[in-house]
PDB file of N, CA, C and O in Angstrom:
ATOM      1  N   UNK A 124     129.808  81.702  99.325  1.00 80.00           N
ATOM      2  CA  UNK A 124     128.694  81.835  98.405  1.00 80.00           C
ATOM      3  C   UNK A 124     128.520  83.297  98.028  1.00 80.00           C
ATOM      4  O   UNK A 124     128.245  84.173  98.847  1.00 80.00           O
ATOM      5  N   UNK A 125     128.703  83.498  96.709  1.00 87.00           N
ATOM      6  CA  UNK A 125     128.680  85.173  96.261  1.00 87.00           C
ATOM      7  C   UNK A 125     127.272  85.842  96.539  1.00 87.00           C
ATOM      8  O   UNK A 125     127.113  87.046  96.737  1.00 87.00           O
ATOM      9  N   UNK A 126     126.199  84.812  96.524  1.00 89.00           N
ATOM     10  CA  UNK A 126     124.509  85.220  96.470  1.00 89.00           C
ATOM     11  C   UNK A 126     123.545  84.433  97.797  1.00 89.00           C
ATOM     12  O   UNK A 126     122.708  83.555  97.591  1.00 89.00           O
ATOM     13  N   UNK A 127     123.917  85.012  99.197  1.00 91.00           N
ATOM     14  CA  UNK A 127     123.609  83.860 100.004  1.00 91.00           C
ATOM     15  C   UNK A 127     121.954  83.892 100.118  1.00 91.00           C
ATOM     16  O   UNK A 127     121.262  83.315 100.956  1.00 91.00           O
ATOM     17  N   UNK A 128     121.664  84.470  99.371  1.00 93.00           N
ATOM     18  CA  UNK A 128     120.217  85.184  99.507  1.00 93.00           C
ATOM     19  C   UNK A 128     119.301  84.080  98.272  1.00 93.00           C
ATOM     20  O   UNK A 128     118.084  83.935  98.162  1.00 93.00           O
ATOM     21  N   UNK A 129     120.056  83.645  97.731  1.00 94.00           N
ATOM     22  CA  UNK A 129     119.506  82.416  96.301  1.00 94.00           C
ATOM     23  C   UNK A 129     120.010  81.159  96.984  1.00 94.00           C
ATOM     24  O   UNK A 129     121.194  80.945  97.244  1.00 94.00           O
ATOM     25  N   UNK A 130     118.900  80.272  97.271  1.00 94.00           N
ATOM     26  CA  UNK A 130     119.474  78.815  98.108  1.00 94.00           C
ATOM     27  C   UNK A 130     118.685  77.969  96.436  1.00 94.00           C
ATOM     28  O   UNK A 130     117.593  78.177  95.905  1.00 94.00           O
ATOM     29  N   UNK A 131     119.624  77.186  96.111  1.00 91.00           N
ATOM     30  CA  UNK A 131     118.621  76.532  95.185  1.00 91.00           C
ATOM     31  C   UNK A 131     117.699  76.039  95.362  1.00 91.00           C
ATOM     32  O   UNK A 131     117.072  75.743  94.344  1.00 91.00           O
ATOM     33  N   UNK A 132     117.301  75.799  96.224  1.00 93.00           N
ATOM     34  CA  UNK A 132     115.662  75.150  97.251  1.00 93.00           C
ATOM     35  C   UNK A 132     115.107  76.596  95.959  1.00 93.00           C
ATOM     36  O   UNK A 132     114.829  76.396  94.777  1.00 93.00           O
ATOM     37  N   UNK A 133     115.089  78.013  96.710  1.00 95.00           N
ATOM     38  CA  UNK A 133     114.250  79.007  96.235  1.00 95.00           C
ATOM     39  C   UNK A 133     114.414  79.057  94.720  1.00 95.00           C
ATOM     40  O   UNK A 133     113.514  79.128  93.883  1.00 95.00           O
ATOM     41  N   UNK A 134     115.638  79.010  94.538  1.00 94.00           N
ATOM     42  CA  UNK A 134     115.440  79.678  92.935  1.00 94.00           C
ATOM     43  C   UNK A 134     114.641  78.335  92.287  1.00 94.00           C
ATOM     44  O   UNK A 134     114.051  78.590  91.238  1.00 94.00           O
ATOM     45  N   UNK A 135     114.557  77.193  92.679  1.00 92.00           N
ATOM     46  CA  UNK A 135     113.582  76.441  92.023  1.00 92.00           C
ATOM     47  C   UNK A 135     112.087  76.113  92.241  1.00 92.00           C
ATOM     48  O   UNK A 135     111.252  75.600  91.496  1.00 92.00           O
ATOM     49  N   UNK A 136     112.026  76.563  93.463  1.00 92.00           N
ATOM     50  CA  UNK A 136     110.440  77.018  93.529  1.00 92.00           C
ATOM     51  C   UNK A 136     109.866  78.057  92.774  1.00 92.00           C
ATOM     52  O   UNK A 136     108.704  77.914  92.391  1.00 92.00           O
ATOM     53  N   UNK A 137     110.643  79.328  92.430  1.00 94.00           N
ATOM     54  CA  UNK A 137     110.304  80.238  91.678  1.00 94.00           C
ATOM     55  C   UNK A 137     110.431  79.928  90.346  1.00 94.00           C
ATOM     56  O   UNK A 137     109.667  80.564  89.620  1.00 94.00           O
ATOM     57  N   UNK A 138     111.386  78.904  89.634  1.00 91.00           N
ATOM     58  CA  UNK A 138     111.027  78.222  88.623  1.00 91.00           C
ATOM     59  C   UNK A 138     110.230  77.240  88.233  1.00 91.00           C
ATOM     60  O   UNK A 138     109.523  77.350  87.231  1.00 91.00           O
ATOM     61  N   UNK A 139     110.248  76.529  88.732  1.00 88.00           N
ATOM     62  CA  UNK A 139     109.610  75.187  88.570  1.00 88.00           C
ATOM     63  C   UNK A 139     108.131  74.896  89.558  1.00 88.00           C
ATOM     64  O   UNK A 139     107.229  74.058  89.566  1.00 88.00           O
ATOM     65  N   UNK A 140     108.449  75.952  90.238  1.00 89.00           N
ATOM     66  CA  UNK A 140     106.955  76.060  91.152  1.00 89.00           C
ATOM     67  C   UNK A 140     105.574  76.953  90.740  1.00 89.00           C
ATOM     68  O   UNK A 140     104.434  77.045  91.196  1.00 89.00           O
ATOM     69  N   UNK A 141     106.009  77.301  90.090  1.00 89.00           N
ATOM     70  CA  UNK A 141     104.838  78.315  88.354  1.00 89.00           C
ATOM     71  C   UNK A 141     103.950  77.508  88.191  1.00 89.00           C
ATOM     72  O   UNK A 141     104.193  76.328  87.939  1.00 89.00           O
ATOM     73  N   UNK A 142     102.496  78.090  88.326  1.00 85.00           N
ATOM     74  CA  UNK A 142     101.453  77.073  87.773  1.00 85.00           C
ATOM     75  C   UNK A 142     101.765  76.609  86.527  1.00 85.00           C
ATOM     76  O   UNK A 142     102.205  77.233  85.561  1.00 85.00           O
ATOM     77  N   UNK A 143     101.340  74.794  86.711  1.00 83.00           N
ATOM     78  CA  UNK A 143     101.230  74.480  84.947  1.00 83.00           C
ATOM     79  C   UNK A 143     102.610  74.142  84.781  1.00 83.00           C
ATOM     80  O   UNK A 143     102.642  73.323  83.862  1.00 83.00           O
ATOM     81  N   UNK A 144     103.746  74.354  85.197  1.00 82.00           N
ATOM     82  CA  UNK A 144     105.746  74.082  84.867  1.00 82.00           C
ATOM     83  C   UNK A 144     105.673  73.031  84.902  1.00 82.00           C
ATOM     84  O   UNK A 144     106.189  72.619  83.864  1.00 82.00           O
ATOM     85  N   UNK A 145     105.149  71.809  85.791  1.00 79.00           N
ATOM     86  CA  UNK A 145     105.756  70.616  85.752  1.00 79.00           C
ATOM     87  C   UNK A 145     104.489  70.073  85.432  1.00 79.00           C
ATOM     88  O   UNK A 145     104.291  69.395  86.441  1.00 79.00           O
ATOM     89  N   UNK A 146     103.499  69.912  84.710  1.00 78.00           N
ATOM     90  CA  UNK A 146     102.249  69.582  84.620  1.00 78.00           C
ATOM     91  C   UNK A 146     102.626  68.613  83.109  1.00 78.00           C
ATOM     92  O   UNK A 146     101.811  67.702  82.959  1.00 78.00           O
ATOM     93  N   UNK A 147     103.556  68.673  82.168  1.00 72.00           N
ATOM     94  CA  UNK A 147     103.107  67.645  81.143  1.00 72.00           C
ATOM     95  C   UNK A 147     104.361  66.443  81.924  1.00 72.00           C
ATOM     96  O   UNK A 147     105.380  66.534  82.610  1.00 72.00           O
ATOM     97  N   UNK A 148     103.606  65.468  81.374  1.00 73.00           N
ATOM     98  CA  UNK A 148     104.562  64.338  81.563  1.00 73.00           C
ATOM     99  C   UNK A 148     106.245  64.332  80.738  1.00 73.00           C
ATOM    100  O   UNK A 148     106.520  64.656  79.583  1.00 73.00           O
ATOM    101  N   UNK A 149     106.899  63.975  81.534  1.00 72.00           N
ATOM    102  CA  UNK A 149     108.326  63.744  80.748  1.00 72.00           C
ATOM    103  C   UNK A 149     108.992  65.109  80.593  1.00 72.00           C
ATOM    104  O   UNK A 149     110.154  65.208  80.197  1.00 72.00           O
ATOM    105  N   UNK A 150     108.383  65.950  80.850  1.00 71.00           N
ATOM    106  CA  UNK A 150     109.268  67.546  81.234  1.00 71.00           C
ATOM    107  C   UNK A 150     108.856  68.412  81.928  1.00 71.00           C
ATOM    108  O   UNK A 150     108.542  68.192  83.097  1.00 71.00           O
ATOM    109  N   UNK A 151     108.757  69.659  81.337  1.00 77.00           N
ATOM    110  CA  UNK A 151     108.449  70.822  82.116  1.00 77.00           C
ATOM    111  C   UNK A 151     107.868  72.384  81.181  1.00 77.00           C
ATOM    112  O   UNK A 151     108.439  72.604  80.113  1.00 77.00           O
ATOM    113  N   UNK A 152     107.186  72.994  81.467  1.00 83.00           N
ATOM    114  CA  UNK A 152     106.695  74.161  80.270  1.00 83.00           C
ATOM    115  C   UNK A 152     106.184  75.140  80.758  1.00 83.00           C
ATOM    116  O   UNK A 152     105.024  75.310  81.134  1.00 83.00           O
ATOM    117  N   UNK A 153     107.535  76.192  80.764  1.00 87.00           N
ATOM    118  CA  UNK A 153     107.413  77.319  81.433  1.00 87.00           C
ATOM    119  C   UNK A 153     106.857  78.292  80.497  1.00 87.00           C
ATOM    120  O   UNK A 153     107.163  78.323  79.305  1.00 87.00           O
ATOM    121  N   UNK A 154     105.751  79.359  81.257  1.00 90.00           N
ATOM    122  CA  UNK A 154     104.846  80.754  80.352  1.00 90.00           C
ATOM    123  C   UNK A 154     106.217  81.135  79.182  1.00 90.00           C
ATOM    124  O   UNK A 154     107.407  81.292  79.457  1.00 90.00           O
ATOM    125  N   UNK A 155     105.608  81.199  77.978  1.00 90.00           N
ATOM    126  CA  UNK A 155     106.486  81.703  76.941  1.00 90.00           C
ATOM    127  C   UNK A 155     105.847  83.585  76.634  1.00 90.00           C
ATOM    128  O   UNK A 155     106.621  84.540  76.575  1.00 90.00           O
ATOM    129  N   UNK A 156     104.594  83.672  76.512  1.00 92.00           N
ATOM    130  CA  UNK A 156     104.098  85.067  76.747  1.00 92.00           C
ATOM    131  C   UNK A 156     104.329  85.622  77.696  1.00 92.00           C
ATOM    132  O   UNK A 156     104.254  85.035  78.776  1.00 92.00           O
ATOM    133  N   UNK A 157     104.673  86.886  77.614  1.00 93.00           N
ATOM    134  CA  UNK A 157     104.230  88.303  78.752  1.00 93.00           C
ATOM    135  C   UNK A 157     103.201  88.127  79.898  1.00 93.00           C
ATOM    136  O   UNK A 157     103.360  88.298  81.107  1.00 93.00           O
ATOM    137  N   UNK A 158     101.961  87.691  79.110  1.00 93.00           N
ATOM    138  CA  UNK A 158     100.721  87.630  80.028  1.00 93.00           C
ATOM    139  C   UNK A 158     100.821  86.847  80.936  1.00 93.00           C
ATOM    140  O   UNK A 158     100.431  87.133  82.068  1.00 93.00           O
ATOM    141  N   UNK A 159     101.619  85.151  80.488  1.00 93.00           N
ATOM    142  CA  UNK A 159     101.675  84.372  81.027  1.00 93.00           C
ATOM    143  C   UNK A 159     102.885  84.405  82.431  1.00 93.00           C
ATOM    144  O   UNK A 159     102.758  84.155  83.630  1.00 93.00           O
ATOM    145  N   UNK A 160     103.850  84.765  81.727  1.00 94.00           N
ATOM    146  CA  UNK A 160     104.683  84.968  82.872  1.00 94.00           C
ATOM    147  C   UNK A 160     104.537  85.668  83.920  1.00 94.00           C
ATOM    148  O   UNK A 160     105.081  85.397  84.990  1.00 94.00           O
ATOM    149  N   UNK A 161     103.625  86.854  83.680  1.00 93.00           N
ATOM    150  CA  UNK A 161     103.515  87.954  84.485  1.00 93.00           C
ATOM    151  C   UNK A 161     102.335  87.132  85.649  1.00 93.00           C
ATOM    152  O   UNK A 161     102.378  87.302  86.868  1.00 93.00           O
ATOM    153  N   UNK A 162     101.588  86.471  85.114  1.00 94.00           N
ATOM    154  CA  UNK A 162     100.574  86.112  86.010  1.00 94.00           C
ATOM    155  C   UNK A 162     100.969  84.631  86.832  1.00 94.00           C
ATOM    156  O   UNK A 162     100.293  84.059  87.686  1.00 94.00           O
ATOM    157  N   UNK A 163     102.206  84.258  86.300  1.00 94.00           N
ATOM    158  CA  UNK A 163     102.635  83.039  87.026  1.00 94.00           C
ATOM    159  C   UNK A 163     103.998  82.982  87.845  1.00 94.00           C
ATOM    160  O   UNK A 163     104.194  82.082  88.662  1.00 94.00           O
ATOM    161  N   UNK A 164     104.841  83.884  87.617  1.00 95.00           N
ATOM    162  CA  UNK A 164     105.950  84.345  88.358  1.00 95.00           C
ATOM    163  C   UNK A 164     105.873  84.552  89.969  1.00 95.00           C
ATOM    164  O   UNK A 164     105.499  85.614  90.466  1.00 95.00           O
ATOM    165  N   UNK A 165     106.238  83.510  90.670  1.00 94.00           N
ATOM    166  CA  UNK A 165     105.669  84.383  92.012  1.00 94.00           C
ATOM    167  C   UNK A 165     106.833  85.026  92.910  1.00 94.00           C
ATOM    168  O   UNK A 165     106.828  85.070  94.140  1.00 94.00           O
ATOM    169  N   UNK A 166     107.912  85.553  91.989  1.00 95.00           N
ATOM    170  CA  UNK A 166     108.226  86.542  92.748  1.00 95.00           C
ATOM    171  C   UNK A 166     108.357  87.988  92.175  1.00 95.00           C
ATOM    172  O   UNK A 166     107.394  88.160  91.428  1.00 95.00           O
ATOM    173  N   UNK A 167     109.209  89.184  92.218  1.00 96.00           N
ATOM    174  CA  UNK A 167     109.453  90.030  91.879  1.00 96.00           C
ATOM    175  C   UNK A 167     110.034  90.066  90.356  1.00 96.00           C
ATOM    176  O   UNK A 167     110.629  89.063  89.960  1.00 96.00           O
ATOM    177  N   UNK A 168     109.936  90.798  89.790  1.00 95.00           N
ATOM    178  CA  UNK A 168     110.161  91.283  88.113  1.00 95.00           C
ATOM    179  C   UNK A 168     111.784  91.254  88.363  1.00 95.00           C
ATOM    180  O   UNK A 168     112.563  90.720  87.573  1.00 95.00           O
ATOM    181  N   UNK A 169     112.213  91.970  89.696  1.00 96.00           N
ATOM    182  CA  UNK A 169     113.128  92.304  90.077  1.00 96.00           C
ATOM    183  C   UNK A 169     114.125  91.278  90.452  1.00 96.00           C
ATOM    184  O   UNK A 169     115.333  91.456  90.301  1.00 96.00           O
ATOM    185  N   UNK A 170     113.724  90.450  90.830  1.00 96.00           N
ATOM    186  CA  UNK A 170     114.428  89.307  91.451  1.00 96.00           C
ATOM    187  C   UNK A 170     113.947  88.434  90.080  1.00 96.00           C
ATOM    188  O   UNK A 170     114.873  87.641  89.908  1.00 96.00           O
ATOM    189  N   UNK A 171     113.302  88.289  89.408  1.00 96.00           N
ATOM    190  CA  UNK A 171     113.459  87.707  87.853  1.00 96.00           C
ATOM    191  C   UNK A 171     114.491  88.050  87.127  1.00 96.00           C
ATOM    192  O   UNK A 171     115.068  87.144  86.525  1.00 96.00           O
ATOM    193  N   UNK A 172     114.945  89.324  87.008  1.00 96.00           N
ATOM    194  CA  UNK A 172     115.907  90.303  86.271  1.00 96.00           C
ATOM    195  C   UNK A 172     117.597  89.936  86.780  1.00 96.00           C
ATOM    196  O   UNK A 172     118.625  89.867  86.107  1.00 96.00           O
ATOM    197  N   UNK A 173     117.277  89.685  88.711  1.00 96.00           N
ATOM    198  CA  UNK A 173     118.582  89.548  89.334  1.00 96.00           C
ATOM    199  C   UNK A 173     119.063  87.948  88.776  1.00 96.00           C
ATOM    200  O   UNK A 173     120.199  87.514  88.589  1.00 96.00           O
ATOM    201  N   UNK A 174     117.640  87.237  88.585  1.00 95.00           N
ATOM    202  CA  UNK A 174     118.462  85.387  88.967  1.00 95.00           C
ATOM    203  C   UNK A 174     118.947  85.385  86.949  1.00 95.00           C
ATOM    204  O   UNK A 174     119.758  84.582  86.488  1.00 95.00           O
ATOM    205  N   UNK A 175     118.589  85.910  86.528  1.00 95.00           N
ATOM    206  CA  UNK A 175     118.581  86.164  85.009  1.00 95.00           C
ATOM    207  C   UNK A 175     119.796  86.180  84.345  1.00 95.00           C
ATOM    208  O   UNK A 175     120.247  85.426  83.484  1.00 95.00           O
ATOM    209  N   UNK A 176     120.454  87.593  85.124  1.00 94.00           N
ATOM    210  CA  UNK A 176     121.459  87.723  84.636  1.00 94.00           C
ATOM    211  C   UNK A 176     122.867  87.577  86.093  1.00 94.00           C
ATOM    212  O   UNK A 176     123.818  88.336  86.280  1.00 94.00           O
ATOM    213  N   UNK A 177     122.531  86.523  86.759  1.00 94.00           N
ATOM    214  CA  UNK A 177     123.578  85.787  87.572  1.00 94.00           C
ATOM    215  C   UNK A 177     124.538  84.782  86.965  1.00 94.00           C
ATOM    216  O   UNK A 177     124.356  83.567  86.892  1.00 94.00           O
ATOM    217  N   UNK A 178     125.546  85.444  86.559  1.00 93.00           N
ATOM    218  CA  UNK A 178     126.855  84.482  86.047  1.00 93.00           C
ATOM    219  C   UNK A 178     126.801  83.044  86.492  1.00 93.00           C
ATOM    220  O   UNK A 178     126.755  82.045  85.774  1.00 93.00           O
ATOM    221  N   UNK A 179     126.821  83.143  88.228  1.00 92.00           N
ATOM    222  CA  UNK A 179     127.088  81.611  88.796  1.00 92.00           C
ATOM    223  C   UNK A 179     126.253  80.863  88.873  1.00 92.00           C
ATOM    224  O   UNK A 179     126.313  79.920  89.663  1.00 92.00           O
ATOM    225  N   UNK A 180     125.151  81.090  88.007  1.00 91.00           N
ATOM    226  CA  UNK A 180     123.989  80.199  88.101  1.00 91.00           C
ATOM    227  C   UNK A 180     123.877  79.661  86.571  1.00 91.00           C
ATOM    228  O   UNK A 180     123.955  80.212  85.473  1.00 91.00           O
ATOM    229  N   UNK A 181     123.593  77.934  87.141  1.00 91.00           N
ATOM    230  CA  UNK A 181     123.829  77.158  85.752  1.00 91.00           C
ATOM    231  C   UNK A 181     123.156  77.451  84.558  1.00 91.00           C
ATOM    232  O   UNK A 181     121.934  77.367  84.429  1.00 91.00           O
ATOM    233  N   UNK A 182     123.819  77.740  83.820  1.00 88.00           N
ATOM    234  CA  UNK A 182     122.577  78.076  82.088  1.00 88.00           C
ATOM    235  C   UNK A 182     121.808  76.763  81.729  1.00 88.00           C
ATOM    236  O   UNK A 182     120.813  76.808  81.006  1.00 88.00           O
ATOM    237  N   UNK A 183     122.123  75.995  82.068  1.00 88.00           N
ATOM    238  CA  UNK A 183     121.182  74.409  82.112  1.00 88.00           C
ATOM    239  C   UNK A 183     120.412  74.529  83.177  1.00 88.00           C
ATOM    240  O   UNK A 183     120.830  74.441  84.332  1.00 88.00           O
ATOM    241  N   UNK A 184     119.148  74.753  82.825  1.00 83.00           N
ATOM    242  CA  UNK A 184     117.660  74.232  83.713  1.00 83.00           C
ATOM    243  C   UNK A 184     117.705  75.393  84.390  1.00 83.00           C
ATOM    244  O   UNK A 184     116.529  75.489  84.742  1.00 83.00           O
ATOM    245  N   UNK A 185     118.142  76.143  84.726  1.00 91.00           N
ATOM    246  CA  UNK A 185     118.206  77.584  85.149  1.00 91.00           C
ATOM    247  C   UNK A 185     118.276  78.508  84.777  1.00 91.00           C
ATOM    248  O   UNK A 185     117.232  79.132  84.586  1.00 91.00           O
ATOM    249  N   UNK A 186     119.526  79.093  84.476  1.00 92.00           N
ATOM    250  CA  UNK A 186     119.399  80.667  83.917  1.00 92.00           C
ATOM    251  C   UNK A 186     118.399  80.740  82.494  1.00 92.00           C
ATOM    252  O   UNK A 186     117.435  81.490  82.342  1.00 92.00           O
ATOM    253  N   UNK A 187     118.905  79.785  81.560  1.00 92.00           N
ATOM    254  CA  UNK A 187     118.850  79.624  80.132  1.00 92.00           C
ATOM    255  C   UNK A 187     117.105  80.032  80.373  1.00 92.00           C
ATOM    256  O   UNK A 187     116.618  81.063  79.910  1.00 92.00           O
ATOM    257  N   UNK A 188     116.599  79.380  80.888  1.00 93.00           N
ATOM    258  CA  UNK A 188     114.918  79.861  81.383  1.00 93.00           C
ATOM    259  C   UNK A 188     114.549  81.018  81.802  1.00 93.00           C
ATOM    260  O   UNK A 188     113.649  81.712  81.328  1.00 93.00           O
ATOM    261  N   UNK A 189     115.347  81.292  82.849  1.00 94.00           N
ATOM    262  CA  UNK A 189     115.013  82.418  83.298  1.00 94.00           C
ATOM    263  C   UNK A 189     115.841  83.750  82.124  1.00 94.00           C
ATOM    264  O   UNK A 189     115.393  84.895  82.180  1.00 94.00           O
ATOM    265  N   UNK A 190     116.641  83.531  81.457  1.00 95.00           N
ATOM    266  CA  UNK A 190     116.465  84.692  80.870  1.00 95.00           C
ATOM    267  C   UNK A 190     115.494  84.580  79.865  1.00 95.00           C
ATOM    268  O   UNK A 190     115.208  85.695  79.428  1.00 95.00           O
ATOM    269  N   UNK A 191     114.692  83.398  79.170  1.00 93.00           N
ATOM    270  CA  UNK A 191     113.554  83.304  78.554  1.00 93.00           C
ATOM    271  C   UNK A 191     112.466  84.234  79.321  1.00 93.00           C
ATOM    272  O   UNK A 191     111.867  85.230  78.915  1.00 93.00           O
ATOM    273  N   UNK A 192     112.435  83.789  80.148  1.00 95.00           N
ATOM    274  CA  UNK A 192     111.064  84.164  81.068  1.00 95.00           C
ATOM    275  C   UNK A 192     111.236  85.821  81.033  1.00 95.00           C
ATOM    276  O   UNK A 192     110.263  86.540  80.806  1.00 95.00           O
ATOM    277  N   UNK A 193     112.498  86.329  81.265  1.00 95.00           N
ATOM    278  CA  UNK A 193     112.698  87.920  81.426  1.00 95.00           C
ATOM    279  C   UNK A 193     112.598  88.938  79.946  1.00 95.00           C
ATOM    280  O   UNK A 193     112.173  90.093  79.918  1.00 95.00           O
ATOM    281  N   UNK A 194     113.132  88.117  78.745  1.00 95.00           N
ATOM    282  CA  UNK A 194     112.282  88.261  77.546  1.00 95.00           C
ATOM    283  C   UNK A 194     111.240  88.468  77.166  1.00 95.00           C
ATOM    284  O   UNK A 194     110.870  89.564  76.744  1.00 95.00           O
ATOM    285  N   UNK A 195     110.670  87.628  77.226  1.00 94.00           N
ATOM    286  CA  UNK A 195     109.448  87.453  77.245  1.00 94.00           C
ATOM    287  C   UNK A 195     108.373  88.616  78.086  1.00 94.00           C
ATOM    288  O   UNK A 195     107.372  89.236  77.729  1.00 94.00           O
ATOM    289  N   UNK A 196     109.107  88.542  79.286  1.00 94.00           N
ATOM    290  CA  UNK A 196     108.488  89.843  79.682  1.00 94.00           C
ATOM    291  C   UNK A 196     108.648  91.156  79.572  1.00 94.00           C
ATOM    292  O   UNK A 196     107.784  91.973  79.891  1.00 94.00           O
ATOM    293  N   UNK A 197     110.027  91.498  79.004  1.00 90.00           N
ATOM    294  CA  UNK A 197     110.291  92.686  77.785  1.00 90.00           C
ATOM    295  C   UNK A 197     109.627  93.027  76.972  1.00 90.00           C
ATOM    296  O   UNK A 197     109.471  94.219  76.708  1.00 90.00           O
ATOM    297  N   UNK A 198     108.970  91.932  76.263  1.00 84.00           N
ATOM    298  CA  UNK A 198     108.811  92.304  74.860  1.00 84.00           C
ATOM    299  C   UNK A 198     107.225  93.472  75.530  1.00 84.00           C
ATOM    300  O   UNK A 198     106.647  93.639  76.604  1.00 84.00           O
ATOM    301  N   UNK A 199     107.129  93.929  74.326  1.00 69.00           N
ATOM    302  CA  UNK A 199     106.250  94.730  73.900  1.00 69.00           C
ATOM    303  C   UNK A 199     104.277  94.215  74.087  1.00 69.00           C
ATOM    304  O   UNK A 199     103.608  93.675  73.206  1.00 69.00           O
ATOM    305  N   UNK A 200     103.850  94.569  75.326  1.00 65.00           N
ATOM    306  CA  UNK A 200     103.130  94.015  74.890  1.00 65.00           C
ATOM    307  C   UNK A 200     101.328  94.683  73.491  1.00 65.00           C
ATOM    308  O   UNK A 200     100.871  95.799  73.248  1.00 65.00           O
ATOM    309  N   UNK A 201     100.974  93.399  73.047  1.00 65.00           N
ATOM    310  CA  UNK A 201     100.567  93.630  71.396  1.00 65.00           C
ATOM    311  C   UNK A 201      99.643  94.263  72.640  1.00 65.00           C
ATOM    312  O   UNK A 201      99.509  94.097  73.852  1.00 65.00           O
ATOM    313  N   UNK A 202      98.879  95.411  71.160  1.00 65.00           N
ATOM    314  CA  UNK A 202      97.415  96.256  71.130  1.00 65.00           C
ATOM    315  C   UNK A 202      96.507  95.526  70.660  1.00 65.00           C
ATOM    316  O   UNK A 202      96.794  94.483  70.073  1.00 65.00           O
ATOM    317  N   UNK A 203      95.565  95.830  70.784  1.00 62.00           N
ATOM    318  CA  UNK A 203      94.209  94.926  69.736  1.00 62.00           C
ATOM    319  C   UNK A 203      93.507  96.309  69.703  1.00 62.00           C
ATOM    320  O   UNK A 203      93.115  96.901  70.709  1.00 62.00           O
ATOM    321  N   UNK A 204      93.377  96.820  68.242  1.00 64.00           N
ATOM    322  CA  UNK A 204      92.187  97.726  67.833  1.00 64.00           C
ATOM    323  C   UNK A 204      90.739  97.299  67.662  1.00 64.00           C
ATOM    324  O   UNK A 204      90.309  96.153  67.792  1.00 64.00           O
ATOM    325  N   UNK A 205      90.106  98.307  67.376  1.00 60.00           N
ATOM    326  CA  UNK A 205      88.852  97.517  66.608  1.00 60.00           C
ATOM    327  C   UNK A 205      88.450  98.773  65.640  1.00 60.00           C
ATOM    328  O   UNK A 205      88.123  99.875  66.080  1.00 60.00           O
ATOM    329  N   UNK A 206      88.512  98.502  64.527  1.00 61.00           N
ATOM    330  CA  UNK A 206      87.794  99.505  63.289  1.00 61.00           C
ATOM    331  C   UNK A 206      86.260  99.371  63.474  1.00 61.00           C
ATOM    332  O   UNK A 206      85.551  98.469  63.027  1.00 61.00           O
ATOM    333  N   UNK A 207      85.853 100.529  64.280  1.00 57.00           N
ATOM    334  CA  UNK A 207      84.274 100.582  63.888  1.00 57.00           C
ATOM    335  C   UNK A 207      83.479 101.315  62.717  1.00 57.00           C
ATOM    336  O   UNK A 207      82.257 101.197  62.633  1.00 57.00           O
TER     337      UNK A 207
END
C-alpha cells in the first residue's frame, strides 16, 4: 500500500461523514462554497490537499470530490462592502 496512513474506512468518514453529505435521499451533497467546506471538513486543509491530489485514489466517489471540495476552498473568498 503506497499510503498506509489512508484506510478507506477514513478517507470516507472525512468524505461522506460532513454534516448534511448523506442527508438527501437517493444521494449525497457535499459543501460547494468556501464557507461551507471550511466549516464542515473535519480534517486538515492539509490532508484535504494530500487525499486530492492522490493518483491511487478512485476519481469516482472520491478524488473527483475531493478535488471539488479543495477548489472550492481556493477560491477567493467574496468581500461585501457597504456604501454609506
Amino acid at each position: 500500500r503506497p499510503h498506509p496512513q489512508w484506510s478507506l474506512g477514513r478517507v470516507s468518514r472525512l468524505l461522506y461523514g460532513m454534516e448534511g453529505a448523506c442527508d438527501p435521499p437517493g444521494g449525497y451533497a457535499l459543501p460547494t462554497t468556501r464557507e461551507q467546506v471550511l466549516s464542515r471538513w473535519q480534517g486538515t486543509l492539509g490532508e484535504l490537499r494530500e487525499l486530492a491530489g492522490m493518483p491511487e485514489l478512485a476519481r469516482y466517489e472520491y478524488r473527483r470530490e475531493l478535488e471539488r471540495l479543495s477548489a472550492a476552498v481556493d477560491e477567493e473568498p467574496r468581500r461585501s462592502c457597504a456604501v454609506m
